[in-house]
Coordinates of C-alpha atoms and ligand atoms in Angstrom, one line a residue:
M1434 CA -103.7 -63.5 28.5
K1435 CA -103.7 -59.7 27.5
A1436 CA -104.6 -56.8 29.3
A1437 CA -108.0 -55.0 28.4
N1438 CA -106.2 -52.1 27.5
G1439 CA -102.4 -53.3 27.5
H1440 CA -100.1 -55.4 26.0
T1441 CA -98.8 -58.8 26.7
D1442 CA -95.0 -59.2 26.7
A1443 CA -92.3 -61.8 28.3
E1444 CA -93.0 -60.5 32.0
G1445 CA -97.2 -61.1 31.4
P1446 CA -99.8 -58.7 30.8
V1447 CA -98.9 -55.1 31.4
E1448 CA -101.9 -52.9 32.6
S1449 CA -102.3 -49.6 31.1
P1450 CA -103.0 -46.5 33.4
P1451 CA -106.6 -45.5 33.7
V1452 CA -107.2 -42.5 31.0
H1453 CA -109.7 -39.7 30.7
P1454 CA -112.3 -40.9 28.2
M1455 CA -113.0 -38.5 24.7
T1456 CA -116.2 -37.6 24.8
E1457 CA -118.8 -38.4 22.4
Y1458 CA -118.8 -34.7 21.1
E1459 CA -115.1 -34.5 20.9
K1460 CA -114.8 -37.6 18.7
F1461 CA -117.8 -35.7 16.4
L1462 CA -115.6 -32.5 16.3
F1463 CA -112.5 -34.5 15.3
D1464 CA -114.3 -36.3 12.8
L1465 CA -116.1 -33.5 11.4
K1466 CA -113.3 -30.8 11.8
G1467 CA -110.3 -32.6 11.9
F1468 CA -109.5 -30.8 15.0
F1469 CA -110.7 -29.8 18.2
V1470 CA -109.6 -27.0 21.4
I1471 CA -110.2 -28.3 25.3
P1472 CA -109.7 -25.2 27.3
G1473 CA -107.9 -25.2 30.5
V1474 CA -107.0 -28.8 31.1
L1475 CA -104.0 -27.9 33.3
P1476 CA -104.2 -26.7 36.8
E1477 CA -102.1 -23.5 37.2
D1478 CA -99.3 -25.0 39.2
E1479 CA -99.1 -27.5 36.5
V1480 CA -98.7 -24.9 33.7
Q1481 CA -96.3 -23.1 35.9
S1482 CA -94.0 -25.7 36.6
V1483 CA -93.9 -26.9 32.7
R1484 CA -93.8 -23.2 31.4
E1485 CA -90.6 -23.1 33.7
H1486 CA -88.9 -26.0 32.4
V1487 CA -89.7 -24.9 29.0
D1488 CA -88.5 -21.6 29.4
T1489 CA -84.9 -23.0 30.8
Y1490 CA -84.6 -25.8 28.1
M1491 CA -85.1 -23.0 25.5
K1492 CA -82.9 -20.5 27.0
D1493 CA -80.3 -22.0 28.8
P1494 CA -80.6 -25.8 28.2
E1495 CA -76.8 -26.8 29.3
S1496 CA -78.0 -25.7 32.7
L1497 CA -80.3 -28.6 33.0
P1498 CA -78.6 -32.0 33.8
E1499 CA -78.6 -34.2 30.8
H1500 CA -81.3 -36.0 31.2
L1501 CA -84.0 -33.4 31.2
R1502 CA -82.5 -31.4 28.0
A1503 CA -86.0 -31.7 26.4
P1504 CA -89.2 -30.2 26.2
I1505 CA -91.3 -33.1 27.8
A1506 CA -88.6 -34.2 30.4
G1507 CA -88.4 -33.8 34.1
P1508 CA -91.6 -31.7 35.2
A1509 CA -93.1 -32.1 31.9
E1510 CA -92.9 -35.7 31.7
F1511 CA -96.2 -36.3 32.4
L1512 CA -97.3 -34.6 29.5
V1513 CA -96.0 -37.8 27.6
D1514 CA -99.3 -39.9 28.8
H1515 CA -101.5 -37.3 30.3
P1516 CA -104.8 -39.1 31.0
R1517 CA -106.7 -36.5 28.7
V1518 CA -104.3 -37.0 26.1
M1519 CA -104.6 -40.9 26.3
G1520 CA -108.0 -40.7 26.1
I1521 CA -107.9 -39.1 22.9
L1522 CA -105.2 -41.2 21.2
Q1523 CA -106.7 -44.2 22.3
E1524 CA -109.6 -43.5 20.3
V1525 CA -108.3 -41.8 17.2
I1526 CA -104.7 -43.8 16.5
H1527 CA -105.8 -47.2 18.8
P1528 CA -107.2 -48.6 21.7
E1529 CA -104.1 -50.1 23.2
R1530 CA -101.8 -47.6 24.7
D1531 CA -98.9 -50.1 23.0
R1532 CA -99.4 -49.5 19.5
I1533 CA -98.9 -45.7 20.1
R1534 CA -95.5 -43.9 19.3
L1535 CA -94.4 -40.7 20.5
E1536 CA -92.5 -39.8 17.4
S1537 CA -91.6 -35.8 17.6
V1538 CA -91.8 -33.2 19.7
F1539 CA -91.0 -29.1 19.3
V1540 CA -91.5 -26.1 21.5
S1541 CA -93.0 -22.9 19.6
G1542 CA -91.9 -19.8 21.1
R1543 CA -93.0 -16.9 18.9
S1544 CA -93.5 -13.6 20.1
A1545 CA -94.7 -10.3 18.7
A1546 CA -91.2 -8.8 18.8
T1547 CA -89.6 -11.8 16.7
T1548 CA -92.3 -13.1 14.6
Q1549 CA -91.4 -13.7 11.2
N1550 CA -93.5 -15.0 8.4
Q1551 CA -95.4 -18.2 9.9
W1552 CA -97.9 -18.6 7.1
R1553 CA -96.9 -21.7 5.7
P1554 CA -100.1 -23.8 5.0
H1555 CA -99.3 -27.7 4.7
V1556 CA -101.1 -31.0 4.3
G1557 CA -104.8 -31.1 3.6
G1558 CA -106.8 -34.0 1.5
T1559 CA -107.5 -37.2 1.6
N1560 CA -103.9 -38.6 2.2
L1561 CA -103.0 -42.5 1.6
D1562 CA -100.0 -41.9 3.1
P1563 CA -99.7 -44.0 6.5
S1564 CA -98.6 -41.0 8.5
L1565 CA -100.6 -38.6 7.2
S1566 CA -104.2 -40.5 6.5
Y1567 CA -107.2 -39.8 8.2
R1568 CA -110.2 -42.4 7.9
F1569 CA -113.4 -43.6 9.4
H1570 CA -114.4 -47.7 9.3
N1571 CA -116.7 -49.8 11.0
G1572 CA -117.4 -47.3 13.4
R1573 CA -114.3 -46.1 14.8
I1574 CA -111.6 -43.0 13.7
Y1575 CA -108.2 -44.1 12.3
S1576 CA -106.4 -41.3 12.5
G1577 CA -102.0 -41.1 11.6
M1578 CA -100.1 -38.8 13.2
T1579 CA -102.3 -36.8 15.8
R1580 CA -100.8 -33.8 17.1
I1581 CA -101.1 -32.3 20.5
V1582 CA -100.6 -29.0 21.2
W1583 CA -99.9 -28.0 24.9
E1584 CA -100.7 -24.0 25.4
L1585 CA -98.7 -23.0 28.2
N1586 CA -99.6 -19.3 27.8
E1587 CA -102.8 -17.3 26.6
V1588 CA -103.5 -17.5 23.5
R1589 CA -105.8 -14.5 22.0
K1590 CA -107.9 -15.7 19.1
G1591 CA -106.7 -14.5 15.7
Q1592 CA -103.3 -13.7 16.9
G1593 CA -100.8 -16.2 16.5
G1594 CA -102.6 -19.6 17.3
T1595 CA -102.3 -22.4 14.8
C1596 CA -104.9 -21.9 12.0
L1597 CA -106.5 -24.9 10.4
V1598 CA -108.9 -25.3 7.4
P1599 CA -112.1 -27.6 9.2
G1600 CA -112.6 -31.0 7.3
S1601 CA -109.7 -30.6 4.8
H1602 CA -108.2 -34.1 6.4
K1603 CA -111.2 -35.5 4.0
A1604 CA -111.3 -33.1 1.3
N1605 CA -111.8 -35.3 -2.0
L1606 CA -111.1 -32.8 -5.0
V1607 CA -108.1 -31.8 -4.2
S1608 CA -104.8 -32.9 -2.4
A1609 CA -101.8 -31.6 -0.9
Q1610 CA -100.1 -34.7 -2.1
D1611 CA -100.4 -34.4 -5.4
G1612 CA -100.0 -30.5 -5.2
T1613 CA -103.7 -29.6 -6.2
W1614 CA -104.4 -27.8 -3.3
P1615 CA -105.8 -24.4 -4.5
E1616 CA -103.8 -21.4 -4.0
Q1617 CA -106.7 -19.1 -3.1
A1618 CA -107.6 -21.4 -0.5
D1619 CA -104.2 -20.8 1.3
D1620 CA -105.1 -16.9 1.6
P1621 CA -105.6 -16.2 5.2
E1622 CA -108.6 -14.3 4.1
S1623 CA -110.2 -17.2 2.1
G1624 CA -112.9 -17.5 4.9
L1625 CA -111.8 -21.3 5.0
W1626 CA -109.5 -20.9 8.1
E1627 CA -110.3 -21.4 11.9
T1628 CA -108.3 -20.8 14.8
Y1629 CA -108.9 -20.6 18.7
G1630 CA -108.4 -18.5 21.7
C1631 CA -107.7 -20.3 24.9
P1632 CA -106.3 -20.1 28.5
P1633 CA -103.1 -21.4 29.8
G1634 CA -103.0 -25.1 30.1
S1635 CA -105.3 -25.8 27.1
L1636 CA -105.0 -28.7 24.6
V1637 CA -105.4 -28.4 21.0
V1638 CA -105.6 -31.7 19.1
F1639 CA -105.4 -32.1 15.5
S1640 CA -104.8 -35.0 13.0
E1641 CA -101.8 -34.0 10.9
G1642 CA -103.9 -34.6 7.5
V1643 CA -105.7 -31.4 8.3
R1644 CA -104.5 -28.3 6.4
H1645 CA -102.5 -26.2 8.7
T1646 CA -99.9 -23.8 9.4
G1647 CA -98.8 -21.5 12.1
S1648 CA -99.4 -17.7 12.4
A1649 CA -98.0 -14.4 13.4
W1650 CA -98.3 -13.8 17.1
T1651 CA -99.6 -10.3 17.3
N1652 CA -100.1 -10.5 21.0
P1653 CA -97.5 -7.7 22.7
D1654 CA -98.5 -9.1 26.2
N1655 CA -97.1 -12.7 26.2
P1656 CA -95.0 -14.9 23.7
R1657 CA -96.5 -18.0 22.8
R1658 CA -95.2 -21.0 24.8
A1659 CA -96.3 -24.3 23.4
I1660 CA -95.3 -27.7 23.2
L1661 CA -96.4 -29.7 19.9
I1662 CA -96.0 -33.1 20.4
A1663 CA -96.8 -35.9 17.4
Y1664 CA -98.2 -39.0 18.2
N1665 CA -98.6 -42.1 15.4
H1666 CA -99.3 -45.4 15.2
V1667 CA -96.7 -47.8 16.4
T1668 CA -95.8 -49.2 12.8
V1669 CA -95.1 -45.8 11.1
R1670 CA -93.1 -42.8 11.5
F1671 CA -92.9 -39.6 9.6
H1672 CA -90.3 -37.6 11.3
E1673 CA -86.5 -37.9 11.5
P1674 CA -85.7 -38.7 15.2
K1675 CA -85.1 -35.4 17.4
P1676 CA -81.7 -34.9 18.7
C1677 CA -83.5 -34.0 22.4
M1678 CA -85.3 -37.3 22.3
N1679 CA -82.2 -39.0 22.9
P1680 CA -81.4 -42.5 25.0
V1681 CA -80.1 -40.1 28.0
V1682 CA -83.5 -38.0 27.8
I1683 CA -85.4 -41.3 27.1
G1684 CA -83.6 -43.2 29.8
G1685 CA -84.4 -40.7 32.3
M1686 CA -88.3 -41.0 32.0
A1687 CA -90.6 -43.5 33.9
E1688 CA -90.3 -47.1 32.1
P1689 CA -94.0 -47.2 31.1
R1690 CA -93.3 -43.9 29.2
Q1691 CA -89.8 -45.0 27.7
R1692 CA -92.1 -47.6 25.5
F1693 CA -93.9 -44.9 23.8
F1694 CA -90.3 -44.3 22.1
R1695 CA -89.7 -47.7 20.8
D1696 CA -88.4 -48.7 17.6
V1697 CA -91.3 -49.0 14.9
W1698 CA -92.4 -52.5 14.9
I1699 CA -95.1 -54.7 16.7
L1700 CA -94.3 -58.1 16.2
P1701 CA -91.1 -59.5 18.1
N1702 CA -88.8 -62.3 16.8
R1703 CA -90.1 -65.5 17.5
R1704 CA -87.7 -67.7 16.1
Ligands
LIG2128 O1 -97.1 -23.9 15.2 C1 -98.2 -24.0 14.6 O2 -98.8 -23.3 15.2 C2 -98.2 -24.8 13.7 C3 -97.3 -26.1 13.8 C4 -97.5 -26.8 12.4 O3 -97.3 -26.5 11.5 C5 -97.1 -28.3 12.8 O4 -97.4 -28.9 13.9 O5 -97.0 -29.0 11.5

Protein backbone atom coordinates (compact mmCIF):
# COMPACT_ATOMS: atom_id res chain seq x y z
CA MET A 1 0.00 0.00 0.00
CA LYS A 2 1.06 3.52 -0.67
CA ALA A 3 0.96 6.31 1.89
CA ALA A 4 -1.42 9.11 0.89
CA ASN A 5 1.33 11.63 0.79
CA GLY A 6 4.41 9.45 0.81
CA HIS A 7 6.07 6.69 -1.15
CA THR A 8 6.51 2.95 -1.07
CA ASP A 9 9.90 1.31 -0.72
CA ALA A 10 11.42 -1.97 0.41
CA GLU A 11 10.48 -1.28 4.02
CA GLY A 12 6.90 -0.39 3.17
CA PRO A 13 5.08 2.91 3.10
CA VAL A 14 6.91 5.94 4.39
CA GLU A 15 4.68 8.56 5.93
CA SER A 16 5.46 12.16 5.03
CA PRO A 17 5.53 14.63 7.89
CA PRO A 18 2.56 17.02 8.04
CA VAL A 19 2.80 20.14 5.93
CA HIS A 20 1.29 23.59 6.18
CA PRO A 21 -0.98 23.70 3.13
CA MET A 22 -0.57 26.42 0.51
CA THR A 23 -3.57 28.73 0.62
CA GLU A 24 -5.93 29.22 -2.32
CA TYR A 25 -4.81 32.84 -2.52
CA GLU A 26 -1.14 31.83 -2.69
CA LYS A 27 -2.02 29.44 -5.53
CA PHE A 28 -3.85 32.26 -7.29
CA LEU A 29 -0.82 34.55 -6.94
CA PHE A 30 1.67 31.91 -8.04
CA ASP A 31 -0.39 31.18 -11.14
CA LEU A 32 -1.08 34.83 -11.93
CA LYS A 33 2.33 36.35 -11.23
CA GLY A 34 4.68 33.38 -10.86
CA PHE A 35 5.75 34.47 -7.38
CA PHE A 36 4.60 35.60 -3.96
CA VAL A 37 6.05 36.57 -0.59
CA ILE A 38 5.07 35.23 2.84
CA PRO A 39 6.31 37.71 5.45
CA GLY A 40 7.80 36.59 8.77
CA VAL A 41 7.54 32.80 8.49
CA LEU A 42 10.44 32.08 10.84
CA PRO A 43 10.32 33.23 14.48
CA GLU A 44 13.19 35.43 15.69
CA ASP A 45 15.09 32.60 17.46
CA GLU A 46 15.12 30.48 14.29
CA VAL A 47 16.17 33.45 12.14
CA GLN A 48 18.99 34.14 14.55
CA SER A 49 20.38 30.61 14.65
CA VAL A 50 20.15 30.18 10.87
CA ARG A 51 21.76 33.59 10.29
CA GLU A 52 24.61 32.77 12.69
CA HIS A 53 25.24 29.51 10.87
CA VAL A 54 25.16 31.22 7.45
CA ASP A 55 27.52 33.97 8.63
CA THR A 56 30.02 31.38 9.89
CA TYR A 57 29.64 29.39 6.67
CA MET A 58 30.35 32.54 4.63
CA LYS A 59 33.21 33.94 6.69
CA ASP A 60 35.00 30.91 8.11
CA PRO A 61 33.66 27.61 6.73
CA GLU A 62 36.73 25.70 7.98
CA SER A 63 35.67 26.41 11.56
CA LEU A 64 32.58 24.24 11.01
CA PRO A 65 32.73 20.44 11.21
CA GLU A 66 32.87 19.09 7.63
CA HIS A 67 29.28 17.84 7.65
CA LEU A 68 28.00 21.33 8.52
CA ARG A 69 29.79 23.20 5.71
CA ALA A 70 26.70 24.10 3.73
CA PRO A 71 24.10 26.86 4.04
CA ILE A 72 21.35 24.36 4.83
CA ALA A 73 23.20 22.15 7.30
CA GLY A 74 23.10 22.02 11.10
CA PRO A 75 20.90 24.76 12.57
CA ALA A 76 19.56 25.48 9.05
CA GLU A 77 18.82 21.86 8.10
CA PHE A 78 15.17 22.19 9.08
CA LEU A 79 14.70 24.58 6.15
CA VAL A 80 15.13 21.67 3.70
CA ASP A 81 11.61 20.40 4.42
CA HIS A 82 10.07 23.28 6.33
CA PRO A 83 6.31 22.57 6.52
CA ARG A 84 5.47 25.91 4.86
CA VAL A 85 7.79 25.10 1.95
CA MET A 86 6.60 21.52 1.57
CA GLY A 87 2.97 22.67 1.55
CA ILE A 88 3.82 24.82 -1.45
CA LEU A 89 6.07 22.38 -3.30
CA GLN A 90 3.61 19.52 -2.88
CA GLU A 91 1.04 21.75 -4.52
CA VAL A 92 3.08 23.16 -7.40
CA ILE A 93 5.70 20.47 -8.17
CA HIS A 94 4.18 17.16 -7.06
CA PRO A 95 1.82 16.04 -4.27
CA GLU A 96 4.26 13.32 -3.19
CA ARG A 97 7.28 14.48 -1.26
CA ASP A 98 9.39 11.77 -2.87
CA ARG A 99 8.87 13.30 -6.32
CA ILE A 100 10.63 16.48 -5.25
CA ARG A 101 14.40 17.03 -5.32
CA LEU A 102 16.51 19.78 -3.84
CA GLU A 103 18.92 20.55 -6.65
CA SER A 104 20.84 23.67 -5.71
CA VAL A 105 21.49 26.13 -2.92
CA PHE A 106 23.48 29.31 -2.49
CA VAL A 107 23.72 32.29 -0.17
CA SER A 108 23.17 35.82 -1.43
CA GLY A 109 25.13 38.22 0.76
CA ARG A 110 25.17 41.48 -1.14
CA SER A 111 25.61 44.75 0.74
CA ALA A 112 25.68 48.49 0.08
CA ALA A 113 29.47 48.46 0.49
CA THR A 114 30.26 45.65 -1.90
CA THR A 115 27.42 45.52 -4.35
CA GLN A 116 28.32 45.32 -8.03
CA ASN A 117 26.04 45.27 -11.01
CA GLN A 118 23.49 42.63 -10.13
CA TRP A 119 21.05 43.44 -12.92
CA ARG A 120 21.14 40.29 -15.02
CA PRO A 121 17.59 39.43 -16.07
CA HIS A 122 17.13 35.84 -17.13
CA VAL A 123 14.47 33.31 -18.14
CA GLY A 124 10.89 34.38 -18.97
CA GLY A 125 8.36 33.35 -21.60
CA THR A 126 6.54 30.06 -21.94
CA ASN A 127 9.36 27.59 -21.64
CA LEU A 128 9.22 24.02 -22.84
CA ASP A 129 12.45 22.94 -21.18
CA PRO A 130 11.22 20.64 -18.38
CA SER A 131 13.26 22.40 -15.71
CA LEU A 132 11.96 25.86 -16.51
CA SER A 133 8.45 24.98 -17.52
CA TYR A 134 5.29 26.25 -15.90
CA ARG A 135 1.97 24.71 -16.89
CA PHE A 136 -1.57 24.54 -15.64
CA HIS A 137 -3.45 21.38 -16.57
CA ASN A 138 -6.57 19.61 -15.33
CA GLY A 139 -6.99 22.02 -12.46
CA ARG A 140 -3.46 21.93 -11.14
CA ILE A 141 -0.17 23.73 -11.39
CA TYR A 142 2.86 21.87 -12.78
CA SER A 143 5.91 23.96 -11.94
CA GLY A 144 9.41 22.80 -12.82
CA MET A 145 12.23 24.42 -10.95
CA THR A 146 10.78 26.38 -8.08
CA ARG A 147 12.90 28.83 -6.12
CA ILE A 148 12.55 29.27 -2.39
CA VAL A 149 14.28 32.31 -0.93
CA TRP A 150 14.69 32.62 2.82
CA GLU A 151 15.33 36.30 3.55
CA LEU A 152 17.16 36.30 6.90
CA ASN A 153 17.57 40.09 7.14
CA GLU A 154 15.14 42.88 6.50
CA VAL A 155 14.60 43.67 2.82
CA ARG A 156 13.53 47.23 2.07
CA LYS A 157 11.40 47.50 -1.01
CA GLY A 158 13.41 48.65 -4.01
CA GLN A 159 16.72 48.36 -2.13
CA GLY A 160 18.08 45.05 -3.31
CA GLY A 161 15.55 42.19 -3.18
CA THR A 162 14.99 39.97 -6.17
CA CYS A 163 13.12 41.73 -9.00
CA LEU A 164 10.61 39.83 -11.10
CA VAL A 165 8.31 40.44 -14.08
CA PRO A 166 4.87 39.24 -12.97
CA GLY A 167 3.23 36.80 -15.37
CA SER A 168 6.37 36.39 -17.47
CA HIS A 169 6.43 32.62 -16.86
CA LYS A 170 3.40 32.46 -19.16
CA ALA A 171 4.26 35.08 -21.82
CA ASN A 172 3.45 33.71 -25.28
CA LEU A 173 4.85 36.19 -27.80
CA VAL A 174 8.41 36.42 -26.52
CA SER A 175 10.77 34.02 -24.88
CA ALA A 176 14.20 34.09 -23.31
CA GLN A 177 14.50 30.52 -24.60
CA ASP A 178 14.67 31.62 -28.24
CA GLY A 179 16.30 35.00 -27.63
CA THR A 180 13.24 37.11 -28.44
CA TRP A 181 12.84 38.77 -25.03
CA PRO A 182 12.76 42.54 -25.77
CA GLU A 183 15.66 44.59 -24.43
CA GLN A 184 13.23 47.40 -23.68
CA ALA A 185 11.43 45.17 -21.19
CA ASP A 186 14.65 44.55 -19.28
CA ASP A 187 15.17 48.21 -18.47
CA PRO A 188 14.71 48.56 -14.68
CA GLU A 189 12.48 51.55 -15.43
CA SER A 190 10.29 49.71 -17.97
CA GLY A 191 7.49 49.59 -15.40
CA LEU A 192 7.30 45.82 -15.74
CA TRP A 193 9.42 44.94 -12.73
CA GLU A 194 8.08 44.17 -9.29
CA THR A 195 9.95 43.63 -6.07
CA TYR A 196 9.17 43.40 -2.35
CA GLY A 197 10.07 44.48 1.12
CA CYS A 198 9.85 42.04 4.02
CA PRO A 199 10.97 41.42 7.60
CA PRO A 200 13.67 38.87 8.54
CA GLY A 201 12.51 35.26 8.25
CA SER A 202 10.29 35.82 5.20
CA LEU A 203 9.81 33.42 2.36
CA VAL A 204 9.83 34.37 -1.32
CA VAL A 205 8.61 31.72 -3.73
CA PHE A 206 8.93 31.92 -7.50
CA SER A 207 8.79 29.76 -10.56
CA GLU A 208 12.25 29.83 -12.11
CA GLY A 209 10.38 30.40 -15.39
CA VAL A 210 9.57 33.97 -14.32
CA ARG A 211 11.92 36.61 -15.72
CA HIS A 212 13.92 37.76 -12.72
CA THR A 213 17.17 39.29 -11.58
CA GLY A 214 19.12 40.36 -8.54
CA SER A 215 19.46 44.11 -7.97
CA ALA A 216 21.92 46.43 -6.25
CA TRP A 217 21.64 46.37 -2.46
CA THR A 218 21.43 50.01 -1.37
CA ASN A 219 20.24 49.65 2.22
CA PRO A 220 23.26 50.77 4.29
CA ASP A 221 21.80 49.43 7.57
CA ASN A 222 22.02 45.71 6.89
CA PRO A 223 23.38 43.44 4.17
CA ARG A 224 21.31 40.85 2.42
CA ARG A 225 21.43 37.43 3.98
CA ALA A 226 19.33 35.11 1.91
CA ILE A 227 19.44 31.38 1.29
CA LEU A 228 18.22 30.57 -2.21
CA ILE A 229 17.15 26.98 -2.71
CA ALA A 230 16.08 25.43 -6.02
CA TYR A 231 13.69 22.49 -5.90
CA ASN A 232 12.64 20.54 -8.95
CA HIS A 233 10.70 17.50 -10.07
CA VAL A 234 12.74 14.39 -9.28
CA THR A 235 13.04 13.43 -12.95
CA VAL A 236 14.92 16.56 -14.06
CA ARG A 237 17.90 18.55 -12.97
CA PHE A 238 19.05 21.96 -14.22
CA HIS A 239 22.07 22.77 -12.03
CA GLU A 240 25.45 21.14 -11.82
CA PRO A 241 25.67 19.78 -8.25
CA LYS A 242 27.08 22.29 -5.76
CA PRO A 243 30.32 21.15 -4.09
CA CYS A 244 28.87 22.10 -0.69
CA MET A 245 26.08 19.55 -1.11
CA ASN A 246 28.46 16.61 -0.98
CA PRO A 247 28.00 13.12 0.55
CA VAL A 248 29.50 14.21 3.89
CA VAL A 249 27.03 17.08 4.28
CA ILE A 250 24.07 15.10 2.97
CA GLY A 251 25.05 12.09 5.12
CA GLY A 252 24.97 14.34 8.20
CA MET A 253 21.30 15.13 7.69
CA ALA A 254 18.29 13.31 9.09
CA GLU A 255 17.46 10.38 6.78
CA PRO A 256 14.13 11.75 5.48
CA ARG A 257 15.95 14.92 4.37
CA GLN A 258 18.71 12.96 2.67
CA ARG A 259 16.05 11.72 0.23
CA PHE A 260 15.79 15.21 -1.30
CA PHE A 261 19.28 14.66 -2.74
CA ARG A 262 18.66 11.34 -4.43
CA ASP A 263 19.72 10.78 -8.01
CA VAL A 264 17.41 11.89 -10.82
CA TRP A 265 15.13 8.91 -11.29
CA ILE A 266 11.85 7.46 -10.04
CA LEU A 267 11.60 3.87 -11.20
CA PRO A 268 13.85 1.40 -9.38
CA ASN A 269 15.38 -1.57 -11.23
CA ARG A 270 12.95 -4.46 -11.10
CA ARG A 271 15.08 -7.19 -12.65
O1 LIG B 1 19.89 37.13 -6.13
C1 LIG B 1 18.74 37.36 -6.53
O2 LIG B 1 18.03 38.15 -5.96
C2 LIG B 1 18.22 36.65 -7.73
C3 LIG B 1 18.63 35.23 -7.81
C4 LIG B 1 18.53 34.64 -9.17
O3 LIG B 1 18.74 35.27 -10.13
C5 LIG B 1 18.13 33.25 -9.31
O4 LIG B 1 17.71 32.63 -8.34
O5 LIG B 1 18.23 32.71 -10.44
